[in-house]
Coordinates of C-alpha atoms and ligand atoms in Angstrom, one line a residue:
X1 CA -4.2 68.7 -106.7
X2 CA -3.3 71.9 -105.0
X3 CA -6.1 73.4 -105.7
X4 CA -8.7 70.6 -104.6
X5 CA -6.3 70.2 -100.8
X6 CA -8.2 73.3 -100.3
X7 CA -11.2 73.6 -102.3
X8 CA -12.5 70.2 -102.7
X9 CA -15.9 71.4 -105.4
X10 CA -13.6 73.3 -107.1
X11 CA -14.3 73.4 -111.2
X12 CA -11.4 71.8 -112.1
X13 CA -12.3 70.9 -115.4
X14 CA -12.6 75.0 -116.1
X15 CA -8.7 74.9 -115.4
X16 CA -7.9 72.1 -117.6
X17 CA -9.6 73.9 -120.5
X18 CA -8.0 76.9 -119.3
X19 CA -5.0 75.6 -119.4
X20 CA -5.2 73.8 -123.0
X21 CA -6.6 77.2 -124.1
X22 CA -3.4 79.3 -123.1
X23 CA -1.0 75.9 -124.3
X24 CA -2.5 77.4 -128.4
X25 CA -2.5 80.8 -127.6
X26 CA 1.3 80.7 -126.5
X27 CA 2.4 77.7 -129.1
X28 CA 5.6 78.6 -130.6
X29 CA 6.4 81.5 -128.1
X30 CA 9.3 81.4 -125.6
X31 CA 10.5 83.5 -122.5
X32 CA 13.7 85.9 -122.6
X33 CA 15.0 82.9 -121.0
X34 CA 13.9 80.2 -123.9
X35 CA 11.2 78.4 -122.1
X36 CA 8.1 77.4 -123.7
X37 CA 6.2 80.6 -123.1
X38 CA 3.3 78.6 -121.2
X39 CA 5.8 77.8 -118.6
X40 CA 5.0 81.5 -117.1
X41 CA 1.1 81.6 -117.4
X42 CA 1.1 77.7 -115.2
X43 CA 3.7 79.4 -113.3
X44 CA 1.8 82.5 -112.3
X45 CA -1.6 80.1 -111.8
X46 CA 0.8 78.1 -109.2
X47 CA 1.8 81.6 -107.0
X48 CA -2.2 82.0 -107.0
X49 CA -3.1 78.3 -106.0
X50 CA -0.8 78.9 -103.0
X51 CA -2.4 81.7 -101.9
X52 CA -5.5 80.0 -102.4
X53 CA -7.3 82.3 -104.6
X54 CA -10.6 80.8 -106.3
X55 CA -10.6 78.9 -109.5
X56 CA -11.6 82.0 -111.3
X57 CA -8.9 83.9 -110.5
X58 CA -6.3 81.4 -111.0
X59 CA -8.0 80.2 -114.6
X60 CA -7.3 83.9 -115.1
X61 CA -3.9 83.5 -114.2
X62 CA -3.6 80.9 -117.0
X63 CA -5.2 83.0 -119.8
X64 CA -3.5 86.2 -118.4
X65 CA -1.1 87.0 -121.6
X66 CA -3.7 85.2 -124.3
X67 CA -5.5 88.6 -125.3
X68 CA -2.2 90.5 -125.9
X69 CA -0.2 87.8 -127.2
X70 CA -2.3 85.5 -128.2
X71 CA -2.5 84.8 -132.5
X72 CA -6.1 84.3 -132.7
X73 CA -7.6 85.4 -128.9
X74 CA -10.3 88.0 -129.3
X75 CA -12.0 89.0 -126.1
X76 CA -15.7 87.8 -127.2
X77 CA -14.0 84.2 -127.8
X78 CA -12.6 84.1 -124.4
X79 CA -16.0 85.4 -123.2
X80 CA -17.5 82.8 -125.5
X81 CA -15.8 79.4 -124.1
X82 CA -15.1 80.8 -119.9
X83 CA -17.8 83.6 -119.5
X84 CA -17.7 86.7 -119.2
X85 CA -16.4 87.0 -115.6
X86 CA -12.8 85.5 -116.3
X87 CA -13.1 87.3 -120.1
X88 CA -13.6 90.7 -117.7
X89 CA -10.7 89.7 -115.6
X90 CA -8.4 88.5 -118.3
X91 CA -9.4 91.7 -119.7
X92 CA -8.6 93.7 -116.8
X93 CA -5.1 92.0 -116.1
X94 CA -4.0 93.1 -119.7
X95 CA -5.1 96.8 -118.8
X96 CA -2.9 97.3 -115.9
X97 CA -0.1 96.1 -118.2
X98 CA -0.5 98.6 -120.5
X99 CA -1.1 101.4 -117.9
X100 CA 2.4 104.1 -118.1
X101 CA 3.4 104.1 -114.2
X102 CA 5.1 107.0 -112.9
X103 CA 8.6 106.8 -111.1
X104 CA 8.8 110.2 -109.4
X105 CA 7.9 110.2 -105.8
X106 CA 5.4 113.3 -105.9
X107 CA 3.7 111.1 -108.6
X108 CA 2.2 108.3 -106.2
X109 CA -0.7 109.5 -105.8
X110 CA -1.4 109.1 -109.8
X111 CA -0.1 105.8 -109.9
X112 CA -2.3 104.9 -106.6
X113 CA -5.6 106.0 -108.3
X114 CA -4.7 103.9 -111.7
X115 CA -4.4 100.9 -109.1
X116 CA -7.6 101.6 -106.6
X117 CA -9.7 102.1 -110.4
X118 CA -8.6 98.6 -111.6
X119 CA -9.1 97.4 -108.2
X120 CA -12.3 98.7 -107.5
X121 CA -13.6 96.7 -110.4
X122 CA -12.6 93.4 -109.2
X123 CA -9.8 93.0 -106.5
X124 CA -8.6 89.4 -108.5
X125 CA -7.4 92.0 -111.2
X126 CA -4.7 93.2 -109.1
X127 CA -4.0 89.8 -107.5
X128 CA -3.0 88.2 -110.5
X129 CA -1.0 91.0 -111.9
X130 CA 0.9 90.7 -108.6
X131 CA 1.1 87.3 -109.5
X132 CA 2.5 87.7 -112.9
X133 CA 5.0 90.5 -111.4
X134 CA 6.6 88.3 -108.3
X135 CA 6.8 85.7 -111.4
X136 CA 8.6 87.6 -113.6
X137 CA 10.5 89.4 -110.9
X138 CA 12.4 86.0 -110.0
X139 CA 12.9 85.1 -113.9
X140 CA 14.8 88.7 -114.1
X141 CA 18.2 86.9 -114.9
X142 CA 18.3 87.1 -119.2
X143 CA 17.6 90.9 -118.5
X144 CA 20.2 93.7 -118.9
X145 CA 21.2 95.0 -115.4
X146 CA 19.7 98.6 -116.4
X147 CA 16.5 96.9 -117.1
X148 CA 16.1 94.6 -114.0
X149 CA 16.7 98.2 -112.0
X150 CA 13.7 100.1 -113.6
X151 CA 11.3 97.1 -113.4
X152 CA 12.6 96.9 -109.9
X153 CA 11.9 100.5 -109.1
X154 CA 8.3 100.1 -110.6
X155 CA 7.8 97.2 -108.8
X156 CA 8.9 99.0 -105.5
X157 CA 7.1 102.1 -105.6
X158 CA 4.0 100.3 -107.1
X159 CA 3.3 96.9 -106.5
X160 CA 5.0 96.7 -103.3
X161 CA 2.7 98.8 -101.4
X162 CA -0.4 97.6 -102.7
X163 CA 0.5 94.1 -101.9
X164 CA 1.4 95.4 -98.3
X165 CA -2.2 97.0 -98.0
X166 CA -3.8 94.2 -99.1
X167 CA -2.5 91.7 -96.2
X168 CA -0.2 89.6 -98.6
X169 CA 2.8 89.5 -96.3
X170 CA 4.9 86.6 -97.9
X171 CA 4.4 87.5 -101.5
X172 CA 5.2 91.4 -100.6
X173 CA 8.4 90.4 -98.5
X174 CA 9.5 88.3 -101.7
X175 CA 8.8 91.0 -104.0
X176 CA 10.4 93.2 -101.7
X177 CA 13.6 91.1 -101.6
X178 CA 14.1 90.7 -105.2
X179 CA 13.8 94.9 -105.7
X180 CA 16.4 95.5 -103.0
X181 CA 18.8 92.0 -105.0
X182 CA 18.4 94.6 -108.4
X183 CA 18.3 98.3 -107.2
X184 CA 21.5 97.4 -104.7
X185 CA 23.2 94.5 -106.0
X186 CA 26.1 95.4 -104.7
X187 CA 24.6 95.5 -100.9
X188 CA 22.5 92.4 -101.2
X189 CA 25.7 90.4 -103.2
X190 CA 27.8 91.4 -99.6
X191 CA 24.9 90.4 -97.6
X192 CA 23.9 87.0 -99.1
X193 CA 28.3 86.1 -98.9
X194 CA 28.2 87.0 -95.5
X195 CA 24.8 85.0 -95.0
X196 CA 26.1 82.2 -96.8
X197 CA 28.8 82.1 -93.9
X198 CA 26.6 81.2 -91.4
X199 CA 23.4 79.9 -93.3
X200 CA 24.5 75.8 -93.3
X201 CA 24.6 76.0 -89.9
X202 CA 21.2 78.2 -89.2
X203 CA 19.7 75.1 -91.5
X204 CA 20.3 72.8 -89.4
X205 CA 19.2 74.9 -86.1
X206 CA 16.2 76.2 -88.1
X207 CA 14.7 71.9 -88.8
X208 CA 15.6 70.8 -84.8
X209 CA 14.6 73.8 -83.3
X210 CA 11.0 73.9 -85.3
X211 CA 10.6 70.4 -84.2
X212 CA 11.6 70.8 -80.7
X213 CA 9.4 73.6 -80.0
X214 CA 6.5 71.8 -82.0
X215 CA 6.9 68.7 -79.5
X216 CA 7.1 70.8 -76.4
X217 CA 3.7 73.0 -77.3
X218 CA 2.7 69.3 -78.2
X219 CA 3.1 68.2 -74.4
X220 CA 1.3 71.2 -73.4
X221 CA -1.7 70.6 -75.3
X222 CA -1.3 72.7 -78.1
X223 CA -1.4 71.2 -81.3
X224 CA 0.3 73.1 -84.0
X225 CA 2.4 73.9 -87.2
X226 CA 6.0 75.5 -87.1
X227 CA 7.4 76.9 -89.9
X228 CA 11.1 78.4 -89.4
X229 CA 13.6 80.5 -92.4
X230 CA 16.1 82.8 -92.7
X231 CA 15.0 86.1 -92.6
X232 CA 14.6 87.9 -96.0
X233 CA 18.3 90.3 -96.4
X234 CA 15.9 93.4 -96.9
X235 CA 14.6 93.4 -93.7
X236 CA 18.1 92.5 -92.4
X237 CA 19.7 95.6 -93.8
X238 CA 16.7 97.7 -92.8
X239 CA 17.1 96.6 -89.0
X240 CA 21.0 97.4 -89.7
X241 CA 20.1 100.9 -91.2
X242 CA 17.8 101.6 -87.9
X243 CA 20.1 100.2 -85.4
X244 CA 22.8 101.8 -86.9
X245 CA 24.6 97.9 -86.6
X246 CA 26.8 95.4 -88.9
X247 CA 25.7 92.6 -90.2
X248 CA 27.6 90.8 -87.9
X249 CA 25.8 92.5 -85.0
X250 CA 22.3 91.1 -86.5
X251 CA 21.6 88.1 -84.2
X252 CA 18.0 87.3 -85.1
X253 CA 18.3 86.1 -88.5
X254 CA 15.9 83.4 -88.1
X255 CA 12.5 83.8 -87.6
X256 CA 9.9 81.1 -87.0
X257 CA 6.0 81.0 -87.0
X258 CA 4.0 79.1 -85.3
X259 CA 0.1 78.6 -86.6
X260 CA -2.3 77.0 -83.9
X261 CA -6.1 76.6 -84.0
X262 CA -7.6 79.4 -82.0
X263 CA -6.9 82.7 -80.3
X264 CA -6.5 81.0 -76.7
X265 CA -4.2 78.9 -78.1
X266 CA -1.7 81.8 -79.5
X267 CA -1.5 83.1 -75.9
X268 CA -0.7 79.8 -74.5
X269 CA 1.7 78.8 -77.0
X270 CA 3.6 82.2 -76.0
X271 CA 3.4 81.6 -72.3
X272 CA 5.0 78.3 -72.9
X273 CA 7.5 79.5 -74.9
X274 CA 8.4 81.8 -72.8
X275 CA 8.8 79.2 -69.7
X276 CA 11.4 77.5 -71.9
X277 CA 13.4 80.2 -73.5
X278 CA 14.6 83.8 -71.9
X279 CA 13.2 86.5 -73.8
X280 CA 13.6 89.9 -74.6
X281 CA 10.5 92.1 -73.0
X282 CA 10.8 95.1 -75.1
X283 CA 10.8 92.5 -78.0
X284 CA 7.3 91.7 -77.0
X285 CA 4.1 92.6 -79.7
X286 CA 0.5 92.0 -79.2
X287 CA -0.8 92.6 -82.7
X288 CA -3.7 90.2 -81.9
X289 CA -4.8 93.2 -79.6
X290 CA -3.7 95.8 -81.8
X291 CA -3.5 94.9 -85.0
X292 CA -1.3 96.7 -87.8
X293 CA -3.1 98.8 -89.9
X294 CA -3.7 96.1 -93.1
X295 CA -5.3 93.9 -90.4
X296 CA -2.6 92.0 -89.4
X297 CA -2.6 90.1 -86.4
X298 CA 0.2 87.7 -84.6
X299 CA 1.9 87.4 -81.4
X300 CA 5.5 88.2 -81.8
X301 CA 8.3 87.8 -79.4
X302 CA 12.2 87.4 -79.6
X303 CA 13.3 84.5 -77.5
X304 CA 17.3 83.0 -77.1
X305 CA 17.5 80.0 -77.5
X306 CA 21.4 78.5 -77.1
X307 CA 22.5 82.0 -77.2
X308 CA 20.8 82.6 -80.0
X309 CA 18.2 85.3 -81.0
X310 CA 15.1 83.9 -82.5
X311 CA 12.0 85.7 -83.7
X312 CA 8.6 84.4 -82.9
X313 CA 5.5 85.1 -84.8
X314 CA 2.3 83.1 -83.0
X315 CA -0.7 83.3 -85.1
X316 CA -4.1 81.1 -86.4
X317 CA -4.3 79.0 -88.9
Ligands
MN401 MN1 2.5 87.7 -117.7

């Protein structure tokens, strides 16, 4: 169903049979955490449906752990029943695993050239490895503290930056998130108390606000979608490390985007968010006009509303 909202002639009978395919392969195998072991395959195929990857590459999200753990997979019958593009892929996915990363600084450059070589076969390699990684990133709980630190620190040095090049902003700020939760638990455990303070509150704000602001763009003539949170706690404590501030002294926690139909539109909805709200002027980004060096582009601006502060990022669909 996912995938069809946004590919409507998508093969979908090539992910049933990919899906049936991994449920053998993985029969009888469990996760650290006791789950059927299929669970993280349909799992890793549901992270790439939201970022509405192709049907190859999420099929190949299903079959990603059949070659290696897989009883009776061979590579010529996966290439046999889905072809030999998703057999390359599946292929591919189970190389990077095997690939020995390095953890020293001065070797990044090394573990760079590993990634750009897998990449630079087929891109959906390293889109569903990051897949499987964020996956198995928030399923880190059975794991001994010692472990969840060096997967983290792999996954920071690594996967991180690649998924930051590549444009993938929410699945990098996630991945991001869970390294800082396991390299400095004790940090992020202080952080999310002291969040937890003020987050049933910032809840509540975050659904009336979104609607509010939705209904006055509305009245203007600018149909669009908001979409507020609570800001991830890594890039909390990072604006604490650079400002040199307490938590406390963080006011814009909360951060809301706002997705209209064309680039007109972005402008306008800022304009009229700005006639409603005070703002702060050196707050004020143009990345439509200058966008950040992976491509990104977004209007953002930091308004206060009822003396709060409130990130803005206004963007296209
Ligand atoms: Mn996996």
């Amino acid at each position: 169903g996912m995938v069809q909202s946004y590919a409507p002639d998508a093969d979908i009978q090539l992910l049933m049979n990919a899906y049936f395919y991994a449920q053998q392969a993985h029969d009888g195998q469990f996760r650290k955490s006791g789950a059927d072991y299929i669970t993280h395959p349909l799992a890793v195929a549901g992270i790439l449906a939201e970022m509405k990857m192709d049907v190859e590459t999420i099929a190949t999200g299903l079959l990603h752990d059949s070659l290696e753990d897989g009883p009776f997979t061979r590579y010529s019958i996966l290439e046999e029943q889905f072809g030999a593009d998703i057999a390359l892929l599946v292929d591919g996915v189970t190389k990077i695993g095997k690939l020995q990363f390095k953890s020293k600084m001065e070797e990044q450059a090394e573990n760079f050239r590993k990634m750009v070589l897998a990449m630079s076969k087929d891109v959906r390699v390293v889109l569903v490895k990051l897949g499987d990684r964020l996956h198995n990133m928030r399923n880190m709980g059975p794991m001994p503290p010692h472990k969840r630190k060096k997967k983290s620190q792999e996954t920071q040095d690594i996967f991180v930056p690649i998924a930051n090049r590549l444009g993938l902003s929410k699945l990098k700020s996630e991945l991001e998130d869970l390294c800082f939760r396991y390299i400095e638990p004790e940090i992020y455990e202080d952080l999310e108390a002291r969040l937890e303070l003020r987050a049933p509150d910032h809840e509540d704000f975050i659904e009336k606000f979104g609607r509010h602001i939705q209904e006055e763009l509305a009245s203007k003539g600018i149909q669009c979608k908001v979409y507020g949170r609570v800001k991830y706690l890594r890039s909390v404590y990072n604006k604490m490390l650079a400002q040199k501030v307490s938590f406390e002294q963080v006011h814009d926690l909360l951060a809301f985007r706002v997705l209209v139909e064309d680039l007109g539109q972005c402008y306008a909805a800022l304009g009229v968010t700005h006639s409603l709200y005070p703002h702060h002027p050196n707050r004020l980004k143009d990345y439509i006009a200058q966008p950040k060096s992976n491509g990104y582009q977004s209007l953002h601006t930091v308004i206060l509303p009822e003396r709060r502060q409130v990130e803005m990022q206004i963007r296209t669909y």
